[in-house]
Coordinates of C-alpha atoms in Angstrom, one line a residue:
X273 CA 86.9 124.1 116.8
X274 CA 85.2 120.9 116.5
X275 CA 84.5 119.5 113.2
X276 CA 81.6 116.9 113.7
X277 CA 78.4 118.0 115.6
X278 CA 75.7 116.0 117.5
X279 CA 72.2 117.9 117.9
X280 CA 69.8 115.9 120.5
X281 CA 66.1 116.0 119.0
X282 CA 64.9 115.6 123.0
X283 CA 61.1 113.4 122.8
X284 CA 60.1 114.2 119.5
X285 CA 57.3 111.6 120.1
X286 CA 55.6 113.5 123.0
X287 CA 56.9 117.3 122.4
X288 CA 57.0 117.6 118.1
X289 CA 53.2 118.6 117.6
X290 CA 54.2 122.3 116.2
X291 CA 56.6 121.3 113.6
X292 CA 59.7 122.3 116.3
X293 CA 61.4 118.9 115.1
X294 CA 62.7 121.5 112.3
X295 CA 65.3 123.2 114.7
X296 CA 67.2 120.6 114.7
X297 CA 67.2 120.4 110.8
X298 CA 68.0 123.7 110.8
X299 CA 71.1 123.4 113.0
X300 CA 72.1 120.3 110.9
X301 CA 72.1 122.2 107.8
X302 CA 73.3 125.6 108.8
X303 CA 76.3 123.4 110.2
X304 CA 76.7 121.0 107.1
X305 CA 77.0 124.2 104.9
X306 CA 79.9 125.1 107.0
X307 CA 81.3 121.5 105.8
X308 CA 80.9 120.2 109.5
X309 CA 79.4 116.5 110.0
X310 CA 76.3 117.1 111.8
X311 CA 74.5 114.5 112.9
X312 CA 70.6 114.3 114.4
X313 CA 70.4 112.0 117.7
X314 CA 66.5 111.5 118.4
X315 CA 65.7 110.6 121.8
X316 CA 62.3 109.2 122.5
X317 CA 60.0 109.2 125.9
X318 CA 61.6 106.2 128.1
X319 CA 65.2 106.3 126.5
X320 CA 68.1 107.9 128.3
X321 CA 68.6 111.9 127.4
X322 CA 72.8 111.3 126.4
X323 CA 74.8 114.4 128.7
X324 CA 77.6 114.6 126.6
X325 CA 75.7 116.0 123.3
X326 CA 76.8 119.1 121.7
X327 CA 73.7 120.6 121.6
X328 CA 69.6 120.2 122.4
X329 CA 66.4 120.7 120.6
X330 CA 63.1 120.5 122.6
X331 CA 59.8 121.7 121.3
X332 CA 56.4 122.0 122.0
X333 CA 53.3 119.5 123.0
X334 CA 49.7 119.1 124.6
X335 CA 49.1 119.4 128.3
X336 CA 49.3 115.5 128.5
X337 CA 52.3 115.4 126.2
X338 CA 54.2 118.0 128.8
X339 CA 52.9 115.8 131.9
X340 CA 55.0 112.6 130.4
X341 CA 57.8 115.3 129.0
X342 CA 58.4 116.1 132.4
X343 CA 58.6 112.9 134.5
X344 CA 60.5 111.6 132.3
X345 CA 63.5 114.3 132.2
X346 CA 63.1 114.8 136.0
X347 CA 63.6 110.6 136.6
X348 CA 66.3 110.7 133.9
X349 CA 68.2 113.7 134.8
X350 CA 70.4 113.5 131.8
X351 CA 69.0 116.8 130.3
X352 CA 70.4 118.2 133.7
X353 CA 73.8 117.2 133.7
X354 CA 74.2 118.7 130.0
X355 CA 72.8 122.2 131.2
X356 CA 75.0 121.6 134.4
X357 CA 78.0 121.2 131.9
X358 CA 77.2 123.8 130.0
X359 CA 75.8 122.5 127.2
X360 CA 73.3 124.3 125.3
X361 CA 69.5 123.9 125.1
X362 CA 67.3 125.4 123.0
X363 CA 63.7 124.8 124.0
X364 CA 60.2 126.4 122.4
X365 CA 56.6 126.7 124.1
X366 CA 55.9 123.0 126.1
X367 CA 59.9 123.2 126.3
X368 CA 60.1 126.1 128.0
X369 CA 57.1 125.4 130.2
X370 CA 58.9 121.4 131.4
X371 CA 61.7 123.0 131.7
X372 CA 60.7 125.9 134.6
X373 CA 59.9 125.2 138.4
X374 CA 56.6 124.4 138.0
X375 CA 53.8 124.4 135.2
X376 CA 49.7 124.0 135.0
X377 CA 48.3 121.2 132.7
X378 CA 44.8 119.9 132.6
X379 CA 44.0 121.8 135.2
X380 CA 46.7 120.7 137.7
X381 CA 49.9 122.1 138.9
X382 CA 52.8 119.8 138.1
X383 CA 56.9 119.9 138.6
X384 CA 58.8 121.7 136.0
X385 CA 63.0 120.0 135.6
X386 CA 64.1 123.1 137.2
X387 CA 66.7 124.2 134.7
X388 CA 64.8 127.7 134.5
X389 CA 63.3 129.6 137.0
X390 CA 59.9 130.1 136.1
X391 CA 56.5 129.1 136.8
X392 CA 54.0 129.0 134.5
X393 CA 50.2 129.7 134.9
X394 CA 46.8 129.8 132.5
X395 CA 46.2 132.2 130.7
X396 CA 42.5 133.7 129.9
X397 CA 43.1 133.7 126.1
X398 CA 44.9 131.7 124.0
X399 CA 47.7 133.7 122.4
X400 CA 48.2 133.2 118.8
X401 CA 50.0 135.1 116.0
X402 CA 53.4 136.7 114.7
X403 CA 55.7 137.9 117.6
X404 CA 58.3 139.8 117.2
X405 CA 60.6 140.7 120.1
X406 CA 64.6 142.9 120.6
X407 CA 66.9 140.3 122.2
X408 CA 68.1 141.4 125.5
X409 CA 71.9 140.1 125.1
X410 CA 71.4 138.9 128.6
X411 CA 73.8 135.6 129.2
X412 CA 74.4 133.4 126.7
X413 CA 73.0 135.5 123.9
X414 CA 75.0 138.4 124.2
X415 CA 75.9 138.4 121.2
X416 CA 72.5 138.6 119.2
X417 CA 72.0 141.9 118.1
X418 CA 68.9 141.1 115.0
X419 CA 65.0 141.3 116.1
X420 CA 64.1 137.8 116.9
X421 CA 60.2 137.1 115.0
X422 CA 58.3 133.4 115.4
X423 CA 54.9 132.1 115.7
X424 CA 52.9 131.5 119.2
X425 CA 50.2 129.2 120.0
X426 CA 49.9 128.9 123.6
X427 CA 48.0 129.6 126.9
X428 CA 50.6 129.7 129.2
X429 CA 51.6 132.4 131.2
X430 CA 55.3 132.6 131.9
X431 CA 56.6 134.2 134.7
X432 CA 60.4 134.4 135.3
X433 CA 62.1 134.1 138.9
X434 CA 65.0 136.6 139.9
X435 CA 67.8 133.7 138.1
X436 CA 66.0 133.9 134.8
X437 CA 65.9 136.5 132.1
X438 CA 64.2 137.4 129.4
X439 CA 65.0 136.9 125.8
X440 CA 63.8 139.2 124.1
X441 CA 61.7 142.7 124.8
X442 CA 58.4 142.7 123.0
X443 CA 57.8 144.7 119.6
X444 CA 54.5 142.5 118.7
X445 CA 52.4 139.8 119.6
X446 CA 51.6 138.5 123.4
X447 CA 55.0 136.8 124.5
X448 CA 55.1 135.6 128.3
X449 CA 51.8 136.4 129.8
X450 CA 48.9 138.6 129.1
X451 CA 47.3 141.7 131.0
X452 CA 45.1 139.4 132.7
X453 CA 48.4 138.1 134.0
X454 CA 50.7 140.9 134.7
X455 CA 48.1 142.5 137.0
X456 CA 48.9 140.1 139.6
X457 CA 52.4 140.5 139.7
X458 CA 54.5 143.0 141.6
X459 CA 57.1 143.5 138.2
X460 CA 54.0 142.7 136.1
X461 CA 54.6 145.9 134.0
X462 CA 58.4 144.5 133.0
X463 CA 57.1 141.1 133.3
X464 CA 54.4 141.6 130.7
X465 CA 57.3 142.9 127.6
X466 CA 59.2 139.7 127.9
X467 CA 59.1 136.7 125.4
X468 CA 61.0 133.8 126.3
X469 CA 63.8 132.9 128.9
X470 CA 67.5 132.8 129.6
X471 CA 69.1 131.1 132.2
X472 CA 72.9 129.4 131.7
X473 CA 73.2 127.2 129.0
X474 CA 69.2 127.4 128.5
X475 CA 67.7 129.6 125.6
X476 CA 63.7 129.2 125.8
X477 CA 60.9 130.9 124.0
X478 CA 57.3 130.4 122.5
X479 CA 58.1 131.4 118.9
X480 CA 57.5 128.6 116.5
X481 CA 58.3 128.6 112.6
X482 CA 60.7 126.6 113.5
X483 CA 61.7 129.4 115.4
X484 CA 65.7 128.8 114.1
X485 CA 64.5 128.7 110.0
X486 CA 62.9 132.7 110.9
X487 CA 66.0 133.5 113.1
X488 CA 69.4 132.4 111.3
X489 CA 71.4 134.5 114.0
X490 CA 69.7 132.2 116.9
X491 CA 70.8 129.7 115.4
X492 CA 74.0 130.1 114.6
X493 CA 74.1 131.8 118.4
X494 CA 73.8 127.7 119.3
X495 CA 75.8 126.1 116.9
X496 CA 79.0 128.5 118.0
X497 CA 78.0 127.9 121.4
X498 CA 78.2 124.0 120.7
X499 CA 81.7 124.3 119.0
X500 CA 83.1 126.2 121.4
X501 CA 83.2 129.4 119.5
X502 CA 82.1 133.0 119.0
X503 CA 79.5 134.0 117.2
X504 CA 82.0 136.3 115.1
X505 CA 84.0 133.2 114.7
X506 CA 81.7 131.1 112.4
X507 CA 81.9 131.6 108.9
X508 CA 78.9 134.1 107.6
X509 CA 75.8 132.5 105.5
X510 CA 74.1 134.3 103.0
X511 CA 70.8 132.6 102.3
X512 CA 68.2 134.6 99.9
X513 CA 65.7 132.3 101.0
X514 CA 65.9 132.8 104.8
X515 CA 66.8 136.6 104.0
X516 CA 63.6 137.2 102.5
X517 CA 61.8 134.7 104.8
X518 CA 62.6 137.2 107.8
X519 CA 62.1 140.4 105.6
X520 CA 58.2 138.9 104.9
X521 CA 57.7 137.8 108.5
X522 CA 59.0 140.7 110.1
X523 CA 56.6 143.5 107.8
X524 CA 53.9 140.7 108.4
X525 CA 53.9 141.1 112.4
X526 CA 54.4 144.8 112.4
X527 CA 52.5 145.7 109.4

């Protein structure tokens, strides 16, 4: 088990405009409690993404902010070789939008990294408010088991190719897409309960918060997977503060 921890903070100048820096904090904490050394490596638009990190934070951003997100990691292609390797990446709303197949911005359609296979499209409305969603265990998060709650803010509809999963299965809010979406698909039904994605060493969704401060499960979910562990393996955390967070958040979206 390792006992010193990098967490890549991936463009926090272009993708950082919904408070999503805070996963990484998160991480760094949940693992200094532990009495690991965890350390936050930011890496800005135009400097190389490291491959050999122990695991990635990307978060959300504008339509223009996505555009430069996403030339950048394509011409870079460090962000690659770490999912390649196995490394995990966590990545919320723009994230998970850069890194599909494709994704629509300012009224174009523009290449996604390709580290998850979805395309996303405009959606009528803008979906905001609580979401709460049942993880699906598929992949990497087999081992989740507690309901997964955030905030989303987007208008981008989601929709996930045969190699990609979803996260979680939809309790509240809009997740993936709308009905105005769904109807135009031929697994729009299944489609339309989804929030977020899995695909490898990739965990993507649109919940905010930070989306790891409301979810202390998710996020130890990536620190084990960073160390090389099971979940069961970690040492437990009991935080009254984050305990009462979820309790709060969770009667808030289903209330």
């Amino acid at each position: 088990m390792a006992d010193r921890l990098s967490i890549g903070l991936i463009l926090p100048d272009v993708l950082g405009t919904y408070g999503d820096d805070g996963n990484a904090l998160v991480l760094r904490q949940r693992a200094r409690w532990r009495g690991l050394d965890a350390e936050i490596v930011r890496v800005g638009l135009g400097e190389a993404v490291p491959n050999d990190l122990d695991v990635y934070c990307i978060g959300g951003g504008e339509d223009s902010a996505q555009t430069l997100a996403a030339q950048h990691l394509i011409a870079d292609g460090g962000l690659g070789r770490a999912a390649w390797a196995g490394r995990p990446i966590f990545a919320v709303c723009a994230g998970l939008q850069v890194l599909g197949e494709s994704f629509r911005a300012g009224g174009r359609v523009y290449d996604g990294v390709g580290l998850i296979d979805a395309t996303t499209a405009a959606m009528q409305n803008r979906a905001i408010g609580e979401v709460v969603s049942t993880p699906t265990g598929h992949g990497a998060t087999a081992e989740l088991t507690e309901p997964l709650t955030g905030f989303e803010n987007h208008m981008g509809a989601s929709i996930l190719g045969r190699e990609a999963k979803p996260l979680g299965r939809l309790r509240a809010g809009t997740g993936n897409m709308d009905e105005s979406t769904f109807l135009d698909i031929s697994d729009g039904q299944q489609q339309r309960a989804s929030e977020g994605a899995v695909q490898g060493s990739v965990i993507a969704t649109y919940m905010h918060g930070p989306a790891l401060a409301r979810n202390p499960q998710l996020a130890d979910l990536l620190l084990a997977k960073a160390m090389g562990v099971s979940l069961a393996e970690l040492e437990p955390l009991e935080i009254d503060a984050v305990t009462a967070l979820r309790a709060e958040r969770l009667a808030a979206a289903q209330g």
